[in-house]
XYZ file of C-alpha atoms in Angstrom:
563
model
C -14.262 -5.504 -17.501
C -14.053 -1.525 -18.071
C -11.920 -0.433 -21.053
C -10.490 3.022 -21.830
C -12.542 4.706 -24.602
C -9.919 7.246 -25.328
C -9.398 6.029 -29.083
C -12.329 6.891 -31.396
C -13.353 5.471 -34.580
C -16.545 5.729 -36.770
C -19.376 3.938 -35.439
C -19.724 0.552 -36.572
C -16.052 0.185 -37.589
C -13.780 -2.399 -35.999
C -10.041 -1.123 -36.461
C -7.411 -3.796 -36.693
C -4.384 -4.128 -34.300
C -2.137 -2.858 -37.182
C -4.386 0.233 -37.839
C -4.181 1.318 -34.177
C -0.371 0.732 -34.058
C -0.028 2.572 -37.208
C -2.042 5.531 -36.022
C -0.094 5.749 -32.912
C 3.279 5.588 -34.665
C 2.022 8.454 -37.162
C 0.878 10.607 -34.487
C 2.872 13.777 -34.494
C 5.174 14.444 -31.553
C 3.399 17.799 -30.889
C 0.240 15.783 -29.880
C 2.207 13.747 -27.225
C 1.276 14.163 -23.540
C 2.809 17.008 -21.983
C 3.379 15.044 -18.722
C 7.088 14.314 -18.527
C 6.297 11.192 -16.585
C 4.928 9.572 -19.752
C 8.010 10.145 -21.596
C 6.334 10.804 -24.973
C 4.016 7.815 -24.879
C 0.446 7.943 -25.889
C -2.028 5.406 -24.656
C -2.251 4.000 -28.006
C 1.435 3.407 -28.090
C 1.346 1.810 -24.758
C -1.947 -0.285 -25.560
C -1.130 -1.677 -28.814
C -3.953 -4.280 -28.681
C -7.439 -4.552 -27.801
C -8.616 -1.718 -30.239
C -12.050 -3.350 -30.759
C -12.663 -2.906 -27.118
C -11.754 0.816 -26.914
C -14.667 2.033 -29.119
C -17.709 1.492 -26.774
C -20.243 1.918 -29.739
C -18.367 -0.729 -31.625
C -18.026 -2.986 -28.486
C -21.880 -2.916 -27.905
C -22.207 -4.807 -31.359
C -19.369 -7.124 -30.652
C -20.401 -10.731 -29.917
C -17.505 -11.158 -27.749
C -18.478 -8.397 -25.318
C -21.374 -8.169 -22.936
C -22.339 -6.047 -19.936
C -21.142 -6.666 -16.411
C -23.701 -5.986 -13.681
C -27.096 -4.505 -13.952
C -26.229 -0.535 -13.907
C -26.876 0.067 -17.483
C -23.455 -0.588 -18.993
C -22.114 2.885 -19.479
C -18.636 1.536 -18.878
C -18.795 -2.164 -17.554
C -17.867 -4.160 -20.382
C -16.522 -7.650 -19.779
C -15.357 -10.633 -22.014
C -18.062 -12.914 -22.147
C -19.336 -14.866 -25.234
C -17.099 -16.662 -27.493
C -17.788 -18.678 -30.673
C -15.154 -21.355 -31.626
C -15.986 -23.094 -34.893
C -13.430 -26.088 -34.574
C -12.177 -26.680 -30.913
C -9.712 -29.322 -32.108
C -8.403 -27.557 -34.914
C -4.660 -27.314 -34.282
C -3.392 -23.761 -35.426
C -0.245 -21.787 -34.703
C -1.471 -19.003 -32.100
C -0.501 -15.490 -32.993
C 2.387 -14.078 -31.227
C 1.953 -12.223 -28.039
C 1.572 -8.612 -29.070
C 1.182 -7.008 -25.622
C 2.326 -7.569 -22.152
C 0.403 -6.293 -19.092
C 0.997 -5.808 -15.203
C -2.018 -6.406 -12.802
C -2.479 -3.772 -10.014
C -4.684 -5.166 -7.317
C -6.820 -2.584 -5.396
C -4.777 0.419 -6.432
C -4.777 3.935 -4.695
C -4.488 7.075 -6.768
C -1.882 8.450 -4.637
C 0.536 5.667 -5.567
C -0.996 4.405 -9.008
C 0.215 7.345 -11.212
C 3.724 6.538 -10.138
C 3.074 2.847 -11.238
C 1.377 3.607 -14.389
C 4.368 5.904 -15.438
C 6.893 3.162 -14.805
C 4.693 0.692 -16.776
C 4.391 3.019 -19.758
C 8.241 3.399 -19.794
C 8.369 -0.237 -20.417
C 5.419 -0.227 -22.777
C 3.400 -2.301 -20.595
C -0.437 -2.398 -20.480
C -1.933 -1.668 -17.069
C -4.887 -3.762 -16.021
C -6.503 -3.162 -12.557
C -8.559 -5.394 -10.283
C -11.031 -3.842 -7.752
C -11.980 -6.631 -5.418
C -14.284 -4.159 -3.410
C -16.222 -1.625 -5.469
C -16.909 1.853 -3.833
C -20.528 2.371 -3.176
C -20.007 6.131 -2.904
C -19.389 6.223 0.742
C -15.587 5.942 0.667
C -12.887 8.225 -0.482
C -12.273 8.172 -4.450
C -8.676 8.827 -3.880
C -8.075 5.461 -1.740
C -10.943 3.630 -3.236
C -11.213 4.809 -6.952
C -13.981 3.667 -9.275
C -13.267 2.187 -12.537
C -13.919 5.294 -14.392
C -11.402 7.240 -11.876
C -8.675 4.633 -12.874
C -9.264 4.928 -16.522
C -8.754 8.750 -16.200
C -5.683 8.232 -14.200
C -4.300 6.028 -17.074
C -5.204 2.561 -16.521
C -6.074 0.691 -19.680
C -8.781 -1.548 -18.398
C -10.354 -2.566 -15.148
C -12.110 -5.699 -13.672
C -14.433 -5.553 -10.849
C -17.193 -7.966 -9.748
C -20.757 -7.527 -10.811
C -22.800 -5.206 -8.841
C -23.856 -6.431 -5.282
C -21.425 -9.530 -5.996
C -18.752 -10.515 -3.540
C -15.183 -10.566 -5.141
C -14.403 -14.196 -6.214
C -10.552 -14.737 -6.950
C -11.341 -17.786 -9.201
C -13.777 -15.983 -11.007
C -11.369 -13.225 -11.602
C -8.801 -15.369 -12.663
C -11.412 -16.963 -15.299
C -11.929 -13.535 -16.704
C -8.149 -12.700 -16.678
C -7.309 -15.881 -18.744
C -10.050 -15.230 -21.161
C -8.798 -11.472 -21.788
C -5.329 -13.111 -22.270
C -6.704 -15.118 -25.199
C -9.004 -12.817 -26.731
C -6.955 -9.707 -26.609
C -3.688 -11.464 -27.524
C -2.025 -10.252 -24.362
C 0.219 -11.796 -21.602
C 0.154 -10.949 -17.871
C 3.857 -10.600 -16.642
C 3.182 -9.656 -12.957
C 0.774 -9.203 -10.204
C 1.335 -6.029 -7.901
C -0.555 -5.720 -4.541
C -1.107 -2.035 -4.017
C -2.393 -2.236 -0.228
C -2.152 -4.739 2.728
C -5.501 -6.179 2.136
C -4.659 -7.313 -1.503
C -1.453 -9.218 -0.781
C -3.119 -12.585 -0.489
C -5.270 -12.069 -3.409
C -1.953 -11.101 -5.557
C -0.500 -14.301 -4.215
C -3.186 -16.420 -5.490
C -3.761 -14.607 -8.841
C 0.063 -15.107 -9.685
C -0.216 -18.564 -8.937
C -3.417 -19.253 -10.883
C -2.134 -17.385 -14.022
C 0.856 -19.528 -13.896
C 3.478 -16.822 -13.362
C 6.805 -17.878 -12.349
C 7.586 -14.597 -10.515
C 5.250 -14.934 -7.842
C 6.144 -15.214 -4.231
C 6.075 -18.482 -2.369
C 2.255 -19.335 -2.103
C 3.099 -21.817 0.644
C 4.133 -18.954 2.715
C 1.144 -16.696 1.732
C -0.431 -16.981 5.181
C 2.793 -15.921 6.820
C 2.832 -12.614 4.803
C -0.630 -11.689 6.055
C -1.544 -13.283 9.426
C 0.607 -11.866 12.310
C 0.532 -15.232 14.192
C 1.704 -17.231 11.159
C 4.278 -14.382 10.311
C 5.938 -14.784 13.772
C 6.029 -18.454 13.580
C 7.723 -18.360 10.008
C 10.256 -15.823 11.435
C 10.802 -17.554 14.500
C 11.523 -20.859 12.620
C 14.076 -19.209 10.498
C 15.993 -18.435 13.789
C 15.166 -14.843 14.056
C 14.060 -13.085 17.274
C 10.148 -12.247 17.655
C 8.207 -11.226 20.558
C 6.554 -13.744 22.583
C 2.811 -14.252 21.638
C -0.298 -16.360 22.157
C -3.524 -16.724 20.165
C -6.678 -16.064 22.225
C -9.906 -17.374 21.009
C -12.407 -16.949 23.977
C -14.750 -14.248 23.353
C -14.705 -13.519 27.076
C -10.968 -12.953 27.482
C -10.740 -15.919 29.605
C -7.425 -16.977 28.242
C -5.520 -13.782 29.023
C -4.543 -14.712 32.527
C -2.926 -17.950 31.894
C -1.230 -16.732 28.756
C 0.585 -14.010 30.549
C 1.429 -16.449 33.285
C 2.731 -19.044 30.816
C 4.721 -16.429 28.737
C 6.048 -14.742 31.882
C 5.180 -11.316 30.576
C 4.997 -8.157 32.641
C 2.752 -5.081 31.819
C 2.459 -3.607 29.597
C 1.522 -6.114 27.046
C -0.001 -5.769 23.594
C -3.298 -6.907 22.397
C -4.023 -6.601 18.599
C -6.210 -7.938 15.756
C -4.305 -10.558 13.584
C -4.815 -9.139 10.278
C -4.984 -5.242 10.776
C -3.045 -2.239 9.625
C -2.270 1.428 10.434
C -2.269 0.810 14.186
C -5.882 -0.127 13.905
C -7.024 -2.247 16.953
C -3.682 -2.425 18.604
C -3.830 -1.907 22.270
C -1.027 -1.351 24.908
C -2.614 -2.664 28.138
C -1.290 -1.761 31.676
C -3.533 -4.043 33.557
C -4.969 -7.535 33.561
C -8.629 -6.109 33.444
C -7.541 -3.864 30.426
C -6.100 -6.937 28.588
C -9.045 -9.014 29.166
C -11.412 -6.442 27.811
C -9.354 -5.652 24.786
C -9.083 -9.247 23.761
C -12.529 -9.930 24.163
C -13.401 -6.705 22.096
C -11.293 -8.085 19.113
C -12.386 -11.660 19.284
C -16.133 -10.553 18.896
C -15.387 -8.048 16.332
C -14.888 -7.789 12.508
C -11.394 -6.916 11.631
C -10.216 -3.865 9.480
C -10.238 -6.244 6.437
C -13.900 -6.874 6.773
C -13.507 -10.400 7.845
C -14.563 -11.969 11.192
C -11.827 -11.990 13.674
C -11.264 -15.528 14.700
C -8.734 -14.814 17.450
C -6.729 -12.003 19.342
C -2.946 -11.929 19.476
C -1.456 -11.345 22.894
C 2.131 -10.083 22.549
C 5.281 -9.051 24.602
C 5.648 -5.351 24.738
C 9.141 -4.901 23.216
C 11.684 -2.380 24.499
C 13.709 0.007 22.314
C 13.128 2.123 19.454
C 10.863 1.376 16.437
C 12.030 1.238 12.830
C 10.643 0.572 9.383
C 12.773 -1.339 7.049
C 11.903 -1.156 3.247
C 13.223 -3.618 0.861
C 13.197 -4.604 -2.814
C 13.334 -8.609 -3.473
C 14.470 -9.855 -6.996
C 16.518 -12.802 -8.033
C 18.264 -10.221 -10.097
C 19.624 -8.257 -7.152
C 23.099 -9.295 -5.698
C 21.559 -10.806 -2.502
C 18.220 -11.522 -3.719
C 16.610 -8.997 -1.303
C 18.208 -5.665 -0.305
C 17.267 -2.798 2.010
C 16.480 0.588 0.230
C 15.501 2.854 2.854
C 15.244 2.932 6.715
C 12.967 5.026 8.945
C 13.051 5.685 12.582
C 9.607 6.235 14.283
C 9.285 8.809 16.874
C 6.345 7.847 19.068
C 4.847 8.757 22.679
C 2.612 6.782 24.708
C -0.780 8.468 25.033
C -4.712 7.493 24.810
C -3.589 3.858 25.676
C -1.338 3.250 22.712
C 1.928 4.466 21.178
C 1.039 7.751 19.044
C 3.300 8.874 16.113
C 4.892 12.380 16.287
C 7.089 12.025 13.289
C 9.114 9.341 11.172
C 12.580 10.263 9.982
C 14.694 8.552 7.041
C 18.164 7.352 8.169
C 21.122 6.045 6.330
C 21.043 2.238 5.897
C 24.685 2.108 5.318
C 25.636 3.527 8.785
C 27.192 0.790 10.733
C 24.841 1.562 13.742
C 21.897 0.109 11.691
C 23.595 -2.859 10.337
C 21.835 -5.460 12.548
C 18.406 -3.988 11.427
C 19.621 -4.316 7.828
C 20.518 -7.961 8.077
C 17.577 -8.778 10.153
C 15.363 -7.256 7.767
C 16.674 -9.202 4.963
C 16.142 -12.306 6.907
C 12.622 -11.842 7.716
C 11.896 -11.346 3.926
C 13.424 -14.669 3.177
C 11.704 -16.408 6.164
C 8.239 -15.314 4.932
C 8.786 -16.258 1.092
C 9.051 -12.640 -0.273
C 11.176 -13.250 -3.469
C 9.570 -10.581 -5.938
C 8.507 -7.085 -5.330
C 8.539 -4.649 -2.404
C 8.443 -5.345 1.318
C 7.831 -3.186 4.477
C 8.999 -4.441 7.877
C 8.376 -2.785 11.217
C 10.632 -3.951 13.943
C 11.976 -2.695 17.500
C 15.603 -2.560 18.644
C 17.570 -1.446 21.647
C 20.395 0.957 21.391
C 23.727 -0.261 22.824
C 25.605 2.695 24.122
C 28.918 0.544 24.375
C 29.105 -0.478 20.876
C 27.105 2.605 19.368
C 24.723 0.411 17.489
C 21.101 -0.856 17.605
C 21.077 -4.466 18.780
C 18.511 -7.440 19.137
C 16.044 -6.514 16.646
C 12.622 -8.253 16.685
C 9.880 -8.006 14.101
C 6.538 -6.291 14.866
C 5.013 -7.160 11.337
C 6.022 -7.501 7.832
C 4.081 -6.508 4.564
C 4.731 -7.908 1.034
C 3.910 -4.647 -0.520
C 4.987 -1.099 -1.310
C 5.209 0.924 2.128
C 2.387 3.514 2.806
C 2.919 6.887 3.980
C 4.470 7.955 0.716
C 7.708 6.679 1.946
C 8.835 5.439 -1.474
C 8.115 8.848 -3.148
C 10.281 10.357 -0.358
C 12.919 7.858 -1.013
C 13.018 8.524 -4.632
C 13.307 12.271 -3.551
C 16.258 11.856 -1.562
C 18.408 8.860 -2.961
C 20.188 9.616 -6.121
C 19.426 7.177 -8.754
C 16.885 5.187 -6.962
C 13.397 4.753 -8.651
C 11.266 2.531 -6.482
C 8.203 2.497 -8.776
C 10.243 1.465 -11.778
C 12.069 -1.230 -9.530
C 8.801 -2.630 -8.107
C 7.392 -3.190 -11.712
C 10.594 -4.675 -13.033
C 10.659 -6.970 -9.918
C 7.148 -8.463 -10.215
C 7.509 -8.897 -14.011
C 10.819 -10.756 -13.704
C 13.042 -7.884 -15.218
C 16.380 -7.051 -14.061
C 16.167 -4.314 -11.287
C 18.282 -1.475 -11.381
C 20.030 -0.959 -8.103
C 21.925 2.481 -7.525
C 25.475 2.211 -6.179
C 24.472 3.481 -2.742
C 21.103 3.953 -0.771
C 22.473 6.600 1.134
C 20.112 9.714 1.222
C 21.518 13.172 0.313
C 18.729 14.843 2.113
C 17.002 14.239 5.405
C 13.112 13.241 4.864
C 10.567 13.520 7.472
C 7.163 12.338 7.773
C 5.277 14.549 10.169
C 1.857 13.824 12.085
C 0.070 16.912 13.015
C -2.310 16.012 15.718
C -5.453 17.120 17.093
C -5.872 17.151 20.862
C -9.690 17.856 20.916
C -12.798 16.209 19.918
C -15.849 17.806 18.252
C -16.733 19.791 15.081
C -13.937 21.959 13.667
C -14.927 25.698 13.714
C -11.562 27.298 12.832
C -8.074 26.022 11.578
C -4.725 27.824 12.001
C -1.264 27.101 10.844
C -2.382 24.904 8.109
C -0.436 26.935 5.358
C 2.534 24.345 5.612
C 4.135 25.701 2.326
C 5.475 28.451 4.605
C 8.096 25.933 5.788
C 11.459 26.078 4.279
C 11.772 22.179 3.861
C 8.066 21.706 2.862
C 7.695 18.980 0.193
C 4.018 17.952 0.344
C 1.104 17.587 2.707
C -2.422 15.902 3.316
C -5.098 17.942 4.946
C -7.573 15.684 6.938
C -9.247 18.125 9.274
C -11.815 20.378 7.748
C -14.094 23.230 8.982
C -17.561 21.675 9.604
C -16.322 18.021 9.917
C -15.800 16.163 13.124
C -12.504 15.452 14.563
C -11.188 13.199 17.326
C -8.019 12.928 19.404
C -5.082 11.705 17.427
C -4.343 8.228 18.015
C -4.510 6.027 14.891
C -3.127 7.210 11.528
C -6.729 8.329 10.256
C -7.351 10.500 13.183
C -4.523 13.124 12.735
C -5.442 16.428 11.590
C -2.829 16.654 8.932
C 0.196 14.854 7.790
C 3.223 16.590 6.270
C 6.364 15.572 4.325
C 9.503 17.604 4.721
C 13.040 17.381 3.026
C 16.317 19.215 3.641
C 19.035 19.524 5.869
C 18.614 17.446 9.115
C 18.577 20.552 11.589
C 16.180 22.524 9.341
C 13.737 19.528 8.991
C 13.671 18.845 12.530
C 13.030 22.644 13.320
C 10.151 22.773 10.695
C 8.664 19.479 12.093
C 8.377 20.874 15.633
C 7.047 24.308 14.166
C 4.228 22.545 12.157
C 3.098 20.720 15.158
C 3.173 23.433 17.475
C 1.782 26.157 15.184
C -1.210 24.089 14.141
C -4.421 25.066 16.110
C -7.985 23.733 15.886
C -11.031 25.348 17.278
C -13.823 22.845 17.945
C -17.319 22.788 19.200
C -17.983 19.962 21.453
C -20.453 17.237 20.534
C -22.323 14.807 22.782
C -20.135 11.681 23.495
C -20.951 8.798 21.651
C -19.561 5.093 21.613
C -15.951 5.232 20.368
C -16.550 2.506 17.569
C -19.318 4.595 16.105
C -16.842 7.527 15.358
C -13.535 5.763 14.842
C -12.480 6.136 11.294
C -11.437 3.076 9.217
C -8.300 3.555 7.372
C -6.967 1.481 4.675
C -3.313 0.548 5.555
C -1.046 3.439 6.378
C -2.273 6.011 3.831
C -3.837 9.159 4.964
C -7.408 9.888 4.027
C -6.509 13.145 1.767
C -9.753 15.114 2.172
C -7.823 17.979 0.299
C -4.350 16.984 -0.333
C -1.599 18.937 -2.256
C -0.207 16.576 -4.994
C 3.172 15.038 -4.272
C 5.433 16.345 -6.843
C 7.013 13.926 -9.303
C 10.720 13.360 -8.696
């Protein structure tokens, strides 16, 4: 358990809760944080409890604190020993002094917005890191405890050094924290695709009412169970088969039984960000890819037990983002809708850009209804949802029809879609709504989700392989509709041909009038040039970057402005 040592007292002094609160209240307004996102809150004002755990010198002398792991204990403090004089003595417990939210495996590009939303509600922020960064991963996407504390998180739980994360052990620590720090966890927020099932289990183990249906937890993570649950709800899904043989020997019979025509899709069952997704145009290719997936370890670090063979759906691809809460009129509501613009190359569908469209437009009505039905089918009742689907445009009726799900995620959409939705939809605050939904608070819904500006997420590709020697056209700020960007390619670093989201040279976010945004998207892709020095060919798996969900690896990103 890592705590934030921001407040300081004389060594050996153990301030009371009232002293901390009084000190926070008496602090002059001139000393308040300058960041408007904090709305005048100091960390002490938002903390309100656990003062004894803030001063590390005092914590070292406290018998209820011990060091977690064997790395010196500079930051790693965890609730450990406890002395109870009379366990059977009946006393009235003190009132709850502080409520807290739990963030599971947060990423810095998003967590700052979530922290600001929690501060506005006077909520303490506790983070859980299931996988500790060993120094080989990006600190932006895999922050350490100290980086999270710097970002404004109040305390962090992570497993001991060299130990694997155990959800039961984590729950025991969190329940002890509730008792000893006199706080209450109100909601558990998954911050990436791989933490959805952990959030479901922790919410149930902590006894929270506002957790998603645990019986359908598998349907929110496993793409096979996901399709089964959606199909059982009477909604259309792609034909599919599970393939378990490591030699791909089931592919021929599966394609015959499903009456599929090429191309077909072969994918890993628990991936993200288009990783290990293959579009196969021949039987030999489908057998090879199915065998490769069954023999491999998936993007989530677990041994893959089977591969999914799916029908290749015709039509255009969309992303439907939703908010789920019993306090909304229909229990679940579409907030923003994105159309994907992809081209087939390198054996898969490759992104060019994604454009936000109006969910209130009648031509997208079937997508909105279908998306809400998918959420209900997989048991998403609290928090955000992100659904990818395909639909065919009917020229006669002027609408997209026959939507079919690709996959659904019970978490905030990646690719900064929530940030762009906040920047274009008047009155919509997605991070505030997410915190409210997970905590069981009433969610504020704006009168309309119609965007007042056009938003684009542009993927700037690399068509070469090798070591980058020169970059041109990376000054994206020159574009009139520029909003933000993330630079992935760097001089002296290796790049590969852009297929998966991690392999793009840069990613760019634009906002403005539709014609101007489209013009700038084309210009950004056309004017971006890389000069590379070829390197000897190696096995694809040795160089393929592993990306966490659909967030770019921001090597040198420009911060997304708060909106």
